[in-house]
Short mmCIF file of C-alpha atoms and ligand atoms in Angstrom, two decimals:
data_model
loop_
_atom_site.label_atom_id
_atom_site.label_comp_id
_atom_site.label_asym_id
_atom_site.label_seq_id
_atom_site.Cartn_x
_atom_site.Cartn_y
_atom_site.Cartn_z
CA UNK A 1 7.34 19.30 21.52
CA UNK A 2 11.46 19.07 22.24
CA UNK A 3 12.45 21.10 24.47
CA UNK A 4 14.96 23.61 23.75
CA UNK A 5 18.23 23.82 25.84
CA UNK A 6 17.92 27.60 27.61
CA UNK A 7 21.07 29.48 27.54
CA UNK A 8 21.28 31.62 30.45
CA UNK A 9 20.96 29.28 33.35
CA UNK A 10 23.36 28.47 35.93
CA UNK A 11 26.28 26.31 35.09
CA UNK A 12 24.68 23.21 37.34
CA UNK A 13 21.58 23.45 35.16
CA UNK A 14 23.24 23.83 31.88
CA UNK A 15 25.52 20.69 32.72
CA UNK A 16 21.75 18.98 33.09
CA UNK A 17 20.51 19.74 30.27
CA UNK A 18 23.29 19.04 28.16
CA UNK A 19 23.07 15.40 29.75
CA UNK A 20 19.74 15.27 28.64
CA UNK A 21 19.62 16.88 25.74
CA UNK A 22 22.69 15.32 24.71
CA UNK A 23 21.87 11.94 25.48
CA UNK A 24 18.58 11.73 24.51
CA UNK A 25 17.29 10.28 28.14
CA UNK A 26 13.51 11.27 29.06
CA UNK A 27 12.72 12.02 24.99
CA UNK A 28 11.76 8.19 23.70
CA UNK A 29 9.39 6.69 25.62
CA UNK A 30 10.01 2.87 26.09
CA UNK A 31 6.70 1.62 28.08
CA UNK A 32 7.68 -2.05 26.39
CA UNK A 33 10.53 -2.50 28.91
CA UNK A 34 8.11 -2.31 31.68
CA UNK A 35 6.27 -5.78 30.00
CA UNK A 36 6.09 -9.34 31.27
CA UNK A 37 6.08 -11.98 28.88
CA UNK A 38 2.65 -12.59 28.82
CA UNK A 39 1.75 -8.59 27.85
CA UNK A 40 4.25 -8.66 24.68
CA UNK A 41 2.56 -12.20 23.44
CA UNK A 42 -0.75 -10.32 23.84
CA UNK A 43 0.15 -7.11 22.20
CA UNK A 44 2.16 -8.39 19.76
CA UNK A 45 -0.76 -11.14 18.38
CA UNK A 46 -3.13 -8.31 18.36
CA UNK A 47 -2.89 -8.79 14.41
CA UNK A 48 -0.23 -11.01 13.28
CA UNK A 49 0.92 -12.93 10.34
CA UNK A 50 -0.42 -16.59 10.47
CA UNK A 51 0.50 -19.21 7.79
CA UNK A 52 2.00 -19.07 4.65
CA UNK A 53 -0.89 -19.33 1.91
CA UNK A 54 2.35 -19.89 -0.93
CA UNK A 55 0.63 -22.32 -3.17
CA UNK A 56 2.56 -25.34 -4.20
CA UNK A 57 1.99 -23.99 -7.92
CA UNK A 58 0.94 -21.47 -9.18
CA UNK A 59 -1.39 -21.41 -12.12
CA UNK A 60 -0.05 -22.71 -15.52
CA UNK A 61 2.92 -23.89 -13.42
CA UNK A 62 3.83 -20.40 -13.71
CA UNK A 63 6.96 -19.89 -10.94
CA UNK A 64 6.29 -16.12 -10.19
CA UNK A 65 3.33 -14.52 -9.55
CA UNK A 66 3.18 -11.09 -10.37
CA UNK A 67 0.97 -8.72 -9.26
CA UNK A 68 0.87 -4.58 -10.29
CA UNK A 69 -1.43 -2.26 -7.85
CA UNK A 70 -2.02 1.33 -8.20
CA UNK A 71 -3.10 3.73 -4.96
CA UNK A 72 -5.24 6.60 -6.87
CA UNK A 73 -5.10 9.11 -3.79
CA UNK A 74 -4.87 11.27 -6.46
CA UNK A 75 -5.97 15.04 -4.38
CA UNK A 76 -7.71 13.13 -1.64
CA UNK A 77 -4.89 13.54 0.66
CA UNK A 78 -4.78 17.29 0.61
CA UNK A 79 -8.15 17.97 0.60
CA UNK A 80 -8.68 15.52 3.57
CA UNK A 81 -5.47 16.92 6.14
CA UNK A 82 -5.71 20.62 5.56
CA UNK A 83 -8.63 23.06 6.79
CA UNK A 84 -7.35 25.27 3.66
CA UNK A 85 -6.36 22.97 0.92
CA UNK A 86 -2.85 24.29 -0.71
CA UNK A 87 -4.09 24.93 -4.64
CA UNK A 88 -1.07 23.38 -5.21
CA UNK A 89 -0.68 20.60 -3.54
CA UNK A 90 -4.28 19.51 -4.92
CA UNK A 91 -3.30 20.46 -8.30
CA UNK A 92 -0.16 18.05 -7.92
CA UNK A 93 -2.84 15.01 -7.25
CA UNK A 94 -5.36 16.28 -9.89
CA UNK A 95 -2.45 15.36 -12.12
CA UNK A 96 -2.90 11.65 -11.20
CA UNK A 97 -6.91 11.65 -12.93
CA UNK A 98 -5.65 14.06 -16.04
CA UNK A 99 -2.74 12.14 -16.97
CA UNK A 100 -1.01 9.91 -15.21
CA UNK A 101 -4.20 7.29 -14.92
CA UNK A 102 -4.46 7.46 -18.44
CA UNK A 103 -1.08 6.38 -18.75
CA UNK A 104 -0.60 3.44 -16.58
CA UNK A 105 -3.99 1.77 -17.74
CA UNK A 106 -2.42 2.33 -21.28
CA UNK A 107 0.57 0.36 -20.26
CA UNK A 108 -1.67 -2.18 -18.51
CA UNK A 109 -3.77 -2.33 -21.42
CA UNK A 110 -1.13 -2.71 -24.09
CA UNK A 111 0.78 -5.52 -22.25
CA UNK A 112 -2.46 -6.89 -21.39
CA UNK A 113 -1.77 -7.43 -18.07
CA UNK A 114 -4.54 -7.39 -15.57
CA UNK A 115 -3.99 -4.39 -12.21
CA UNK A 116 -5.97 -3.35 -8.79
CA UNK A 117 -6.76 0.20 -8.86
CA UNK A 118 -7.33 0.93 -4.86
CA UNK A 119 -8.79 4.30 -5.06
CA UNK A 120 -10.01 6.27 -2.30
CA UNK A 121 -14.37 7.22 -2.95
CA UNK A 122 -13.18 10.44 -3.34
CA UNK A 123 -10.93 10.56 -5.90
CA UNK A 124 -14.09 8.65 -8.27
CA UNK A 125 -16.41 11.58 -7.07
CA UNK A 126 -14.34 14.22 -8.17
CA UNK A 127 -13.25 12.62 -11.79
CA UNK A 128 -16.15 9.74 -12.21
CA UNK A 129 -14.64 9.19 -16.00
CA UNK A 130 -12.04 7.12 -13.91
CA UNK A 131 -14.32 3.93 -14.06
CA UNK A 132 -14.62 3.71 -17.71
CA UNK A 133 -11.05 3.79 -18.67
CA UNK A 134 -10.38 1.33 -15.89
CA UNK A 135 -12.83 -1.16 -16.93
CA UNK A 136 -12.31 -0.40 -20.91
CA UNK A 137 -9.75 -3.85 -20.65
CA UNK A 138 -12.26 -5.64 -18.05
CA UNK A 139 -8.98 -7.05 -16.35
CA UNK A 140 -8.59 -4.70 -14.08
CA UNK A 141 -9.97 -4.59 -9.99
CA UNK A 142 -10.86 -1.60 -8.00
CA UNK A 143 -10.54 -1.98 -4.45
CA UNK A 144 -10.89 0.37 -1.22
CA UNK A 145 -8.28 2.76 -0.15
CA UNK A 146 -10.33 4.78 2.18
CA UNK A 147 -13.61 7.74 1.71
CA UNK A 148 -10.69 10.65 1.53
CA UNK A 149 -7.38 8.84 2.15
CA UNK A 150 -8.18 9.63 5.96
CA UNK A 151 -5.59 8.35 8.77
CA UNK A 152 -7.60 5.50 9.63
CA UNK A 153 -5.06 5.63 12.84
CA UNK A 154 -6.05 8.36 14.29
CA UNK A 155 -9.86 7.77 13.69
CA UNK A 156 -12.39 6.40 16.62
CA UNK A 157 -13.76 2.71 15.84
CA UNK A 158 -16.89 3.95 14.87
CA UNK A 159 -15.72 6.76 12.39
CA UNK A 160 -13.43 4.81 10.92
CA UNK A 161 -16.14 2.55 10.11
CA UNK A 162 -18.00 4.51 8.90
CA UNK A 163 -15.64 5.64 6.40
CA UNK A 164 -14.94 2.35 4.63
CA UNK A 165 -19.22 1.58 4.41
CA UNK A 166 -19.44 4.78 2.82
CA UNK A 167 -16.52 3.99 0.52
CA UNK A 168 -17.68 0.24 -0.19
CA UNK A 169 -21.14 1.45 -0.84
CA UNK A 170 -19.81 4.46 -3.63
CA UNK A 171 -17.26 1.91 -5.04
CA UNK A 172 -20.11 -0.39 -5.57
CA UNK A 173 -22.49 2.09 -7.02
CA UNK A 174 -19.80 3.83 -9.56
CA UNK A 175 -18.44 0.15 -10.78
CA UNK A 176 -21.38 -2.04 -10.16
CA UNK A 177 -18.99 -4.42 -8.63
CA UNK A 178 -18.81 -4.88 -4.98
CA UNK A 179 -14.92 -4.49 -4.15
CA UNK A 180 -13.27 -7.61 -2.25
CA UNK A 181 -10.24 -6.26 -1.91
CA UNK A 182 -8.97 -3.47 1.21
CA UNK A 183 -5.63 -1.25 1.26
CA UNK A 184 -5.37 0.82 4.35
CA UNK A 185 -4.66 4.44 2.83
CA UNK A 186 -1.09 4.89 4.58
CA UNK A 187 -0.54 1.34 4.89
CA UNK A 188 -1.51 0.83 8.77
CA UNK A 189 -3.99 -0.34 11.05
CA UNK A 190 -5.99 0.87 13.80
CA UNK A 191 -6.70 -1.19 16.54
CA UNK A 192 -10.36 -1.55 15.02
CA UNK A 193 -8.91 -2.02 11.45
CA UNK A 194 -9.05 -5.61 11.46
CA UNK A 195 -12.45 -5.86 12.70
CA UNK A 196 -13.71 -3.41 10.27
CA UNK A 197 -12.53 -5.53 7.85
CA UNK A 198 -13.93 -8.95 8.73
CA UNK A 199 -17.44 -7.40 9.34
CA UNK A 200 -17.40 -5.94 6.04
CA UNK A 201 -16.39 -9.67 4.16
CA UNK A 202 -13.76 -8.60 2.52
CA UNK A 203 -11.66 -11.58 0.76
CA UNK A 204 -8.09 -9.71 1.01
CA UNK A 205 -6.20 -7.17 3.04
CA UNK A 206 -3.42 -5.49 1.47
CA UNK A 207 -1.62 -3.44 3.95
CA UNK A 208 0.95 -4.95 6.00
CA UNK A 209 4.41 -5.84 5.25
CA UNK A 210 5.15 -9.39 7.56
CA UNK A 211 6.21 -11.98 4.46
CA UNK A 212 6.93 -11.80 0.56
CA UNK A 213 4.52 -14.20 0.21
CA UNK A 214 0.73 -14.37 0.89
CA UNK A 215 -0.22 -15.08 4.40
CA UNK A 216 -3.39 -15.20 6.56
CA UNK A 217 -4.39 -12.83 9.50
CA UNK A 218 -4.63 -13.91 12.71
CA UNK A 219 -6.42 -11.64 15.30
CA UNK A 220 -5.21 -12.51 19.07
CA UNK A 221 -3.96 -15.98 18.26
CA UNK A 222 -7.21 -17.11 15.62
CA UNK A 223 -6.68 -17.64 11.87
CA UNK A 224 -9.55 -14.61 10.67
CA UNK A 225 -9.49 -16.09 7.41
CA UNK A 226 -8.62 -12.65 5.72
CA UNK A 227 -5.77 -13.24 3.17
CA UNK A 228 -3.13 -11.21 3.34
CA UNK A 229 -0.98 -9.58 -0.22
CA UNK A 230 1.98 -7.87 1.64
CA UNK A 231 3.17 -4.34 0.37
CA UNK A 232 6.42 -3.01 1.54
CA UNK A 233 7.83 0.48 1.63
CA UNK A 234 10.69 -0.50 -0.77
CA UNK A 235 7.98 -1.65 -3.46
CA UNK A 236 6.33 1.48 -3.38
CA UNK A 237 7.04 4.72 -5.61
CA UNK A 238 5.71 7.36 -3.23
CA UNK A 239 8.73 7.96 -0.51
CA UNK A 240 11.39 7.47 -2.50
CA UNK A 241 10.42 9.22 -5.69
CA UNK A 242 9.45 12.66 -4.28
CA UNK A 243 11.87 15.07 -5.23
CA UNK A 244 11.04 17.33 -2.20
CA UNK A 245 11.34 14.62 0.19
CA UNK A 246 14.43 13.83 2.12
CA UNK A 247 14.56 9.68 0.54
CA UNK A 248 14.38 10.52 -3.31
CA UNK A 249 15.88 7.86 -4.95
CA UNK A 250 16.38 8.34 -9.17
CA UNK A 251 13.82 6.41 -11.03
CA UNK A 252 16.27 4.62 -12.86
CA UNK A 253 18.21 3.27 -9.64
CA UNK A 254 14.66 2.39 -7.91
CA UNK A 255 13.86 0.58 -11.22
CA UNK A 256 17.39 -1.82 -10.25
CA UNK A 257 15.34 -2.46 -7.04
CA UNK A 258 12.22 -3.38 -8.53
CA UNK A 259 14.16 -5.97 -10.84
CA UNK A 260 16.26 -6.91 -8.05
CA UNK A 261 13.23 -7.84 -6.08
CA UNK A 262 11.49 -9.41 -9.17
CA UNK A 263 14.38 -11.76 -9.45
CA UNK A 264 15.20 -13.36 -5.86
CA UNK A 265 10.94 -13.33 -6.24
CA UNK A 266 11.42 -15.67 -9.40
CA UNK A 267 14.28 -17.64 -8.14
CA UNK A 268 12.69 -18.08 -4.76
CA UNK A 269 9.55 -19.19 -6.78
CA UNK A 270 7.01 -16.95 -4.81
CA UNK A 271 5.47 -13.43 -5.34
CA UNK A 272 6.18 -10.03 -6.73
CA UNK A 273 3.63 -7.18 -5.82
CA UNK A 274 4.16 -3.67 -6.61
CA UNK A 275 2.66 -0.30 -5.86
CA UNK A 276 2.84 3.16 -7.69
CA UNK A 277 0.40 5.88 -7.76
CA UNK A 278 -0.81 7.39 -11.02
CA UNK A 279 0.34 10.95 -9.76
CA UNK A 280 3.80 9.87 -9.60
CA UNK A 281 4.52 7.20 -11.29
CA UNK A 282 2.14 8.26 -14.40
CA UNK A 283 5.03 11.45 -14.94
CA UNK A 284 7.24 11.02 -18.22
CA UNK A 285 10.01 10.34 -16.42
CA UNK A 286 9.04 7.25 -14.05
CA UNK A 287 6.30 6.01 -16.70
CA UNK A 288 9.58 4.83 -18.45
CA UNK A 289 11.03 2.48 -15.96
CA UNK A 290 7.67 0.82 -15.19
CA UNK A 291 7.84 -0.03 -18.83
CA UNK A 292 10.97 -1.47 -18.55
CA UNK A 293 10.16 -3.44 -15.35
CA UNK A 294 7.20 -4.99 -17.04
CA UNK A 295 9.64 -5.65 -20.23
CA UNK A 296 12.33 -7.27 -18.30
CA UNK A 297 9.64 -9.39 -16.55
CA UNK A 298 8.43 -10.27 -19.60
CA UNK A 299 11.63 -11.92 -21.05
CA UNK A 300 11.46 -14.44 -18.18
CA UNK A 301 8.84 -17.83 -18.66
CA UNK A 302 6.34 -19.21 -16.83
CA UNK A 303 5.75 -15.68 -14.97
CA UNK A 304 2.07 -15.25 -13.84
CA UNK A 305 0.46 -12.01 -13.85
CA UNK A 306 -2.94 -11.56 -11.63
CA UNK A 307 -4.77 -8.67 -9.88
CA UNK A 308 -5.00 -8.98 -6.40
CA UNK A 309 -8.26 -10.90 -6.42
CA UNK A 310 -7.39 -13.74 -8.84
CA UNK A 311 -4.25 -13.86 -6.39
CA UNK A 312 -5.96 -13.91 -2.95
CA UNK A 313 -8.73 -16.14 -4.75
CA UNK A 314 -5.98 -18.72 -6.09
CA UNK A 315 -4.18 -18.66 -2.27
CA UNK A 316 -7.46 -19.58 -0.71
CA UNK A 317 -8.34 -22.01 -2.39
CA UNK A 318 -5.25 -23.56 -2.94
CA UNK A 319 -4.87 -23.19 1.18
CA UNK A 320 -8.85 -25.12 1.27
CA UNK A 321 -9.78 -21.92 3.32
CA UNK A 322 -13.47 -22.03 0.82
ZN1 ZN B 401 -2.73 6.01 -0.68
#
């Protein structure tokens, strides 16, 4: 906790904790300034971004690949951080499985363009019906996002694993397709994430944020063979579209930033990967610009658009990692 400046102290004491209040000394911790050279190599190649796995081409000598993902947390994250779930808050997810799925997959579906639907186990056990309109196209992937969204950070190694069997083994049983594909639910890694990861064989990690393009994990210095699709905060709809939330950003400017980053993607001749959530995105007023992303991205040739898998598949073979 900050401490608060007391008011009634002597004038020497007051003068001191101005100066540190003021100044900020003592309140950020900086152990990394304390490092030799050898220590920041070593923590910093923990998990790291290895080679590029950009393909020379990509398929139909498309000169984009695009790529759409949607995170269904749905309610999961307000059942799973609050010992009393607010009724509204969950009501605000529940929104995501009524409507807002419904939506996006009709988009998808009507463009015919193939998605990854990285859903936490939870949000499947609470509205099951989610499988069949996914799969209705058969274009479509569902990958892991977590049993209830939980902070995989804050998690012991053993918990956390736990937590992803359990969620492999339901998103196996309620698809009857083993998932390949792993999003961290709030897009970070525990020291044991990586290794949770690689014992459980999955083909692609979708997480991290070190490249535009595909890229391969390394784990202290060694290729791990895990492919990497990078998110990033700015291709997201969850921060910046929450109208409570101090970095809401109109849909219709974020939409200039999604086709802003579609088009140095196509000029640069590499990837374009985007996440919404069904609970946000799938609202009347955002479903609109994701239509007119996918219609602006449609005007352009040679564009390819892939789920994750046929991406991260494509990559590793191109890269001879088979
Ligand atoms: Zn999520």
């Amino acid at each position: 906790m900050k401490p608060t400046c007391p008011i009634r102290v002597t004038l020497l004491l007051s003068l001191a904790w101005i100066l540190t209040c003021s100044s900020g000394l003592a309140q950020t911790p900086q152990p990394g300034i304390h490092l030799d050279l050898d220590e920041i190599r070593t923590i910093a190649n923990r998990v790291r971004a290895g080679r590029s796995l950009q393909p020379a081409t990509w398929p139909h000598g498309a000169r984009v690949a695009v790529s759409i993902s949607f995170d269904v947390d749905n309610d999961t994250i307000a059942i799973a951080r609050n010992e009393v779930p607010s009724i509204g808050a969950m009501s605000q997810g529940e929104y995501g499985a009524r409507v807002g799925l419904r939506r996006v997959v009709e988009l998808m579906d009507r463009h015919e363009i193939p998605a990854s639907f990285f859903i936490p186990a939870v949000s499947l056990v609470l509205r099951p019906d989610m499988v069949d309109v996914i799969q209705a196209s058969g274009r479509h992937e569902f990958g892991v996002h977590g049993w209830i969204h939980e902070l995989n950070t804050e998690l012991d190694a053993e918990t956390e694993r736990e937590l992803v069997t359990r969620a492999v083994a339901y998103l196996s049983e309620a698809t009857g397709t083993r998932p390949v594909g792993y999003r961290a639910p709030s897009w970070n890694f525990s020291p044991n994430t990586l290794n949770i990861v690689k014992g459980l064989g999955f083909l692609y990690d979708s997480s991290l944020m070190a490249d535009d393009r595909p890229y391969e994990l390394m784990q202290n210095g060694e290729p791990t063979g895990i492919v990497e699709l990078p998110v990033e905060w700015i291709l997201d709809d969850a921060p910046l579209m929450n109208p409570r939330g101090d970095r809401y950003t109109p849909p219709r400017e974020l939409l200039q930033v999604y086709i802003d980053e579609f088009d140095k993607a196509y000029e640069e001749g590499t990837m374009f990967l985007l996440t919404t959530h069904p609970h946000i995105i799938g609202h009347r007023s955002r479903i609109i610009i994701l239509e007119e992303l996918i219609d602006y991205i449609q005007t352009k040739e040679n564009v390819w658009f892939a789920n994750h898998q046929q991406i991260a598949e494509y990559v590793k073979e191109q890269a001879g990692m088979e």
